[in-house]
């Protein structure tokens, strides 16, 4: 008998409530959120338990962006949004045509447009907290030693102090909050479409520029020419020359490590990756680093 994903029952119940056919659903992604392709060009996104507010924010952001010149994933209208199954929200979206990840230049140009937006009166955009969730992730990690836990705690505390000193000098913009090439889809018509709007908020534009920059400086995932194209498309601002670059770069890498720590509690492969990332942060492995995506 075929194995049925545990989230499929939630999908089926949500579809029955919303009047959305779910027969023939295909699993896209099984992560914090579970995504399914549905017949009729629909995507269902099942959020984790207790994430109603996040789902509602996501819907509001998508509808607001539809009034701007920044194309983003579109909400499916005419159905209950979000549809609740117990304490798990299910949101419904219009499926994108076949697409690829954005190039560095396409990402730079899109971020320039996002950062130029005027923040709306509604929906309210939450302020960026680069350290949100890190305390819990470090405290609940079960695959690291107490010595490493203390080291991570001290690293975070130092980064918090550095960021507090920088924050007063930073301007606030509309930011995506999780800006990388995979969160910008480019269909065949060449018009980039913004994905994963959960972290859209207000914060320094540097936060959105960091992920691509560390791909260049710390991981060598993109070439110097590709990074130059990103900088030029953004308008010429190279965040790696900003004095606070290393603070936000290390904070971003700490967040990526904390994400794996959460998976490491139940996944031996993630546990090995978490230890590798920790060794990198502690300086035991020289850059450029190679981190396995999860």
Short mmCIF file of C-alpha atoms in Angstrom, two decimals:
data_model
loop_
_atom_site.label_atom_id
_atom_site.label_comp_id
_atom_site.label_asym_id
_atom_site.label_seq_id
_atom_site.Cartn_x
_atom_site.Cartn_y
_atom_site.Cartn_z
CA UNK A 1 0.00 0.00 0.00
CA UNK A 2 1.28 3.50 -0.78
CA UNK A 3 2.44 5.58 2.18
CA UNK A 4 0.17 8.56 2.78
CA UNK A 5 1.86 11.68 4.09
CA UNK A 6 0.45 12.64 7.52
CA UNK A 7 -0.37 16.16 6.26
CA UNK A 8 -2.62 14.79 3.51
CA UNK A 9 -5.48 14.21 5.96
CA UNK A 10 -5.30 17.89 6.93
CA UNK A 11 -5.29 18.85 3.26
CA UNK A 12 -8.31 16.67 2.51
CA UNK A 13 -10.29 18.09 5.44
CA UNK A 14 -9.38 21.66 4.47
CA UNK A 15 -10.36 21.01 0.87
CA UNK A 16 -13.74 19.66 1.95
CA UNK A 17 -14.34 22.79 4.05
CA UNK A 18 -13.22 25.21 1.35
CA UNK A 19 -14.72 23.42 -1.63
CA UNK A 20 -11.30 22.86 -3.19
CA UNK A 21 -10.76 19.43 -4.85
CA UNK A 22 -7.69 17.70 -3.41
CA UNK A 23 -7.78 14.34 -5.18
CA UNK A 24 -4.51 13.81 -7.06
CA UNK A 25 -2.56 16.23 -4.86
CA UNK A 26 1.21 16.08 -5.32
CA UNK A 27 3.59 16.86 -2.46
CA UNK A 28 5.96 19.74 -3.32
CA UNK A 29 7.75 20.31 -0.05
CA UNK A 30 7.73 18.83 3.42
CA UNK A 31 9.23 21.38 5.79
CA UNK A 32 7.97 23.76 8.43
CA UNK A 33 5.19 24.33 5.91
CA UNK A 34 3.88 21.48 3.76
CA UNK A 35 3.07 22.38 0.16
CA UNK A 36 0.93 20.49 -2.35
CA UNK A 37 0.16 20.94 -6.04
CA UNK A 38 -3.56 20.50 -6.65
CA UNK A 39 -5.54 20.03 -9.85
CA UNK A 40 -6.73 23.25 -11.43
CA UNK A 41 -3.53 25.22 -10.96
CA UNK A 42 -3.77 25.57 -7.18
CA UNK A 43 -1.12 25.27 -4.47
CA UNK A 44 -2.07 24.44 -0.89
CA UNK A 45 0.22 25.53 1.94
CA UNK A 46 -0.28 23.82 5.30
CA UNK A 47 1.21 25.79 8.16
CA UNK A 48 2.48 24.37 11.47
CA UNK A 49 0.26 24.17 14.54
CA UNK A 50 -0.57 27.53 16.03
CA UNK A 51 0.52 29.59 13.01
CA UNK A 52 -2.81 31.28 12.19
CA UNK A 53 -1.37 34.76 12.66
CA UNK A 54 1.53 34.00 10.32
CA UNK A 55 -0.83 32.65 7.67
CA UNK A 56 -3.11 35.67 7.95
CA UNK A 57 -0.11 38.01 7.64
CA UNK A 58 1.08 36.11 4.58
CA UNK A 59 -2.29 36.55 2.86
CA UNK A 60 -2.43 40.26 3.68
CA UNK A 61 1.10 40.82 2.38
CA UNK A 62 0.32 39.06 -0.90
CA UNK A 63 -2.81 41.15 -1.41
CA UNK A 64 -0.91 44.35 -0.62
CA UNK A 65 1.93 43.50 -3.01
CA UNK A 66 -0.67 42.95 -5.73
CA UNK A 67 -1.29 46.73 -5.55
CA UNK A 68 2.42 47.52 -6.10
CA UNK A 69 4.86 47.01 -8.97
CA UNK A 70 6.49 43.99 -7.26
CA UNK A 71 4.93 40.76 -8.61
CA UNK A 72 4.38 38.15 -5.91
CA UNK A 73 2.56 34.86 -5.47
CA UNK A 74 -1.18 35.41 -5.71
CA UNK A 75 -3.89 34.37 -3.31
CA UNK A 76 -6.71 32.16 -4.58
CA UNK A 77 -9.90 34.20 -4.16
CA UNK A 78 -13.37 32.89 -3.45
CA UNK A 79 -12.37 30.39 -0.74
CA UNK A 80 -11.98 30.70 3.05
CA UNK A 81 -8.50 32.06 3.78
CA UNK A 82 -6.96 30.62 5.83
CA UNK A 83 -8.95 27.42 6.16
CA UNK A 84 -8.43 26.04 9.66
CA UNK A 85 -8.14 22.35 10.44
CA UNK A 86 -7.80 22.22 14.18
CA UNK A 87 -4.99 24.66 14.92
CA UNK A 88 -3.29 24.30 11.52
CA UNK A 89 -3.97 26.92 8.83
CA UNK A 90 -4.23 25.98 5.17
CA UNK A 91 -3.85 28.74 2.60
CA UNK A 92 -4.65 28.47 -1.09
CA UNK A 93 -2.56 30.00 -3.90
CA UNK A 94 -2.48 30.30 -7.66
CA UNK A 95 0.17 27.98 -9.04
CA UNK A 96 3.02 29.56 -10.96
CA UNK A 97 3.89 28.32 -14.44
CA UNK A 98 7.16 26.43 -14.88
CA UNK A 99 9.96 28.61 -13.54
CA UNK A 100 13.60 28.75 -12.45
CA UNK A 101 15.48 30.41 -9.61
CA UNK A 102 16.44 34.03 -10.20
CA UNK A 103 19.91 35.04 -11.26
CA UNK A 104 21.91 37.29 -8.91
CA UNK A 105 21.17 40.26 -11.17
CA UNK A 106 17.43 39.54 -11.16
CA UNK A 107 17.48 39.28 -7.38
CA UNK A 108 19.37 42.57 -7.07
CA UNK A 109 16.93 44.41 -9.33
CA UNK A 110 13.91 43.04 -7.45
CA UNK A 111 15.33 43.93 -4.04
CA UNK A 112 15.91 47.46 -5.27
CA UNK A 113 12.20 47.71 -6.12
CA UNK A 114 11.11 46.19 -2.81
CA UNK A 115 13.26 48.55 -0.78
CA UNK A 116 11.85 51.53 -2.67
CA UNK A 117 8.25 50.69 -1.67
CA UNK A 118 6.40 52.92 0.76
CA UNK A 119 5.32 50.95 3.79
CA UNK A 120 1.52 50.61 3.87
CA UNK A 121 -0.74 51.76 6.68
CA UNK A 122 -2.33 48.32 6.33
CA UNK A 123 -1.24 45.63 6.68
CA UNK A 124 1.18 46.58 9.47
CA UNK A 125 4.68 45.39 8.72
CA UNK A 126 6.51 43.87 11.70
CA UNK A 127 9.97 45.18 12.58
CA UNK A 128 12.90 42.90 11.86
CA UNK A 129 14.29 40.93 14.78
CA UNK A 130 17.38 39.10 13.48
CA UNK A 131 17.57 37.05 16.68
CA UNK A 132 13.98 35.85 16.85
CA UNK A 133 13.83 32.18 17.85
CA UNK A 134 17.58 31.73 18.34
CA UNK A 135 17.43 31.41 22.13
CA UNK A 136 14.98 28.52 21.90
CA UNK A 137 16.83 26.80 19.05
CA UNK A 138 20.10 26.82 20.98
CA UNK A 139 18.52 25.87 24.31
CA UNK A 140 16.56 22.91 22.91
CA UNK A 141 19.30 21.44 20.69
CA UNK A 142 20.02 17.88 21.85
CA UNK A 143 22.96 16.97 19.63
CA UNK A 144 25.55 19.50 20.81
CA UNK A 145 27.71 19.58 23.91
CA UNK A 146 27.10 21.99 26.77
CA UNK A 147 30.37 23.67 25.85
CA UNK A 148 29.13 24.30 22.30
CA UNK A 149 25.78 25.50 23.62
CA UNK A 150 27.57 28.04 25.80
CA UNK A 151 29.71 29.11 22.86
CA UNK A 152 26.63 29.65 20.66
CA UNK A 153 24.88 31.55 23.46
CA UNK A 154 27.87 33.85 23.86
CA UNK A 155 28.16 34.33 20.10
CA UNK A 156 24.53 35.38 19.89
CA UNK A 157 24.91 37.76 22.84
CA UNK A 158 27.88 39.44 21.22
CA UNK A 159 26.07 39.79 17.90
CA UNK A 160 23.07 41.29 19.68
CA UNK A 161 25.28 43.96 21.24
CA UNK A 162 26.92 44.75 17.91
CA UNK A 163 23.55 44.97 16.14
CA UNK A 164 22.15 47.27 18.83
CA UNK A 165 25.06 49.65 18.19
CA UNK A 166 24.48 49.53 14.43
CA UNK A 167 20.71 49.82 14.44
CA UNK A 168 20.49 53.53 15.17
CA UNK A 169 22.53 54.27 12.05
CA UNK A 170 20.46 52.07 9.74
CA UNK A 171 17.49 53.27 7.72
CA UNK A 172 14.28 51.25 7.68
CA UNK A 173 12.82 49.89 4.47
CA UNK A 174 10.25 47.38 3.37
CA UNK A 175 12.28 44.16 3.28
CA UNK A 176 11.58 40.62 2.12
CA UNK A 177 13.37 39.16 5.14
CA UNK A 178 14.47 35.90 3.50
CA UNK A 179 15.97 37.09 0.24
CA UNK A 180 17.76 34.43 -1.78
CA UNK A 181 17.61 33.32 -5.39
CA UNK A 182 15.21 30.46 -4.65
CA UNK A 183 12.62 32.86 -3.23
CA UNK A 184 12.38 34.69 -6.54
CA UNK A 185 10.82 32.57 -9.29
CA UNK A 186 11.32 33.47 -12.94
CA UNK A 187 8.78 31.97 -15.37
CA UNK A 188 9.40 31.77 -19.11
CA UNK A 189 8.06 35.29 -19.65
CA UNK A 190 11.06 36.59 -17.64
CA UNK A 191 9.07 38.46 -14.99
CA UNK A 192 10.39 37.56 -11.52
CA UNK A 193 7.74 36.62 -8.94
CA UNK A 194 8.41 36.91 -5.21
CA UNK A 195 7.85 33.79 -3.07
CA UNK A 196 7.75 32.99 0.67
CA UNK A 197 6.39 36.24 2.05
CA UNK A 198 6.35 35.16 5.71
CA UNK A 199 9.13 37.52 6.78
CA UNK A 200 8.17 40.66 4.85
CA UNK A 201 8.54 43.53 7.27
CA UNK A 202 10.47 46.68 8.10
CA UNK A 203 14.20 46.65 8.61
CA UNK A 204 17.58 47.65 7.21
CA UNK A 205 18.01 46.94 3.52
CA UNK A 206 21.35 45.34 4.39
CA UNK A 207 19.52 42.33 5.85
CA UNK A 208 18.17 41.43 2.40
CA UNK A 209 21.56 41.92 0.74
CA UNK A 210 23.48 39.69 3.14
CA UNK A 211 22.45 36.17 1.93
CA UNK A 212 23.73 36.70 -1.62
CA UNK A 213 26.82 38.49 -0.31
CA UNK A 214 27.82 35.62 1.98
CA UNK A 215 27.22 33.21 -0.89
CA UNK A 216 30.05 35.14 -2.52
CA UNK A 217 32.41 35.89 0.37
CA UNK A 218 31.99 32.86 2.63
CA UNK A 219 30.80 30.04 0.37
CA UNK A 220 32.01 30.89 -3.16
CA UNK A 221 28.64 29.73 -4.50
CA UNK A 222 28.60 32.55 -7.02
CA UNK A 223 31.41 34.03 -9.08
CA UNK A 224 32.82 37.54 -8.67
CA UNK A 225 31.14 38.47 -11.96
CA UNK A 226 27.76 37.27 -10.70
CA UNK A 227 28.18 39.21 -7.47
CA UNK A 228 29.13 42.33 -9.41
CA UNK A 229 25.98 41.89 -11.50
CA UNK A 230 23.93 41.69 -8.29
CA UNK A 231 25.51 44.87 -6.92
CA UNK A 232 25.06 46.74 -10.20
CA UNK A 233 21.43 45.66 -10.55
CA UNK A 234 20.75 46.83 -7.01
CA UNK A 235 22.13 50.26 -7.80
CA UNK A 236 25.84 49.98 -6.97
CA UNK A 237 25.70 49.43 -3.21
CA UNK A 238 28.09 46.63 -2.16
CA UNK A 239 27.08 45.54 1.34
CA UNK A 240 30.41 43.73 1.85
CA UNK A 241 32.10 47.15 2.11
CA UNK A 242 29.74 48.29 4.90
CA UNK A 243 31.46 48.26 8.35
CA UNK A 244 28.63 46.22 9.87
CA UNK A 245 28.80 43.52 7.22
CA UNK A 246 30.41 40.83 9.35
CA UNK A 247 27.89 41.34 12.17
CA UNK A 248 24.90 40.65 9.94
CA UNK A 249 26.77 38.01 7.92
CA UNK A 250 27.56 35.98 11.03
CA UNK A 251 24.04 36.50 12.37
CA UNK A 252 22.64 35.09 9.13
CA UNK A 253 24.97 32.10 9.29
CA UNK A 254 24.03 31.54 12.92
CA UNK A 255 20.37 31.48 11.90
CA UNK A 256 21.13 28.92 9.18
CA UNK A 257 22.92 26.81 11.77
CA UNK A 258 20.07 27.13 14.28
CA UNK A 259 17.63 25.90 11.62
CA UNK A 260 19.67 22.72 11.21
CA UNK A 261 19.95 22.30 14.99
CA UNK A 262 16.16 21.97 15.08
CA UNK A 263 16.23 19.19 12.49
CA UNK A 264 19.24 17.52 14.11
CA UNK A 265 17.17 16.41 17.10
CA UNK A 266 15.50 13.76 14.93
CA UNK A 267 17.73 13.45 11.84
CA UNK A 268 21.29 12.02 12.07
CA UNK A 269 22.25 13.61 8.74
CA UNK A 270 21.16 17.00 10.04
CA UNK A 271 23.11 16.38 13.25
CA UNK A 272 26.30 15.82 11.24
CA UNK A 273 25.61 18.96 9.24
CA UNK A 274 24.97 20.97 12.41
CA UNK A 275 28.32 19.90 13.83
CA UNK A 276 30.02 20.84 10.57
CA UNK A 277 28.43 24.29 10.55
CA UNK A 278 29.37 24.80 14.18
CA UNK A 279 32.99 23.93 13.37
CA UNK A 280 32.92 26.49 10.57
CA UNK A 281 31.57 29.24 12.82
CA UNK A 282 34.17 28.40 15.47
CA UNK A 283 36.96 28.83 12.95
CA UNK A 284 38.02 25.20 12.73
CA UNK A 285 37.29 25.10 8.99
CA UNK A 286 38.53 27.80 6.67
CA UNK A 287 36.37 29.61 4.15
CA UNK A 288 35.02 29.03 1.58
CA UNK A 289 32.68 26.70 3.41
CA UNK A 290 30.49 23.99 1.95
CA UNK A 291 27.18 23.57 3.73
CA UNK A 292 24.64 20.94 2.65
CA UNK A 293 21.16 22.43 2.17
CA UNK A 294 18.20 20.90 4.03
#
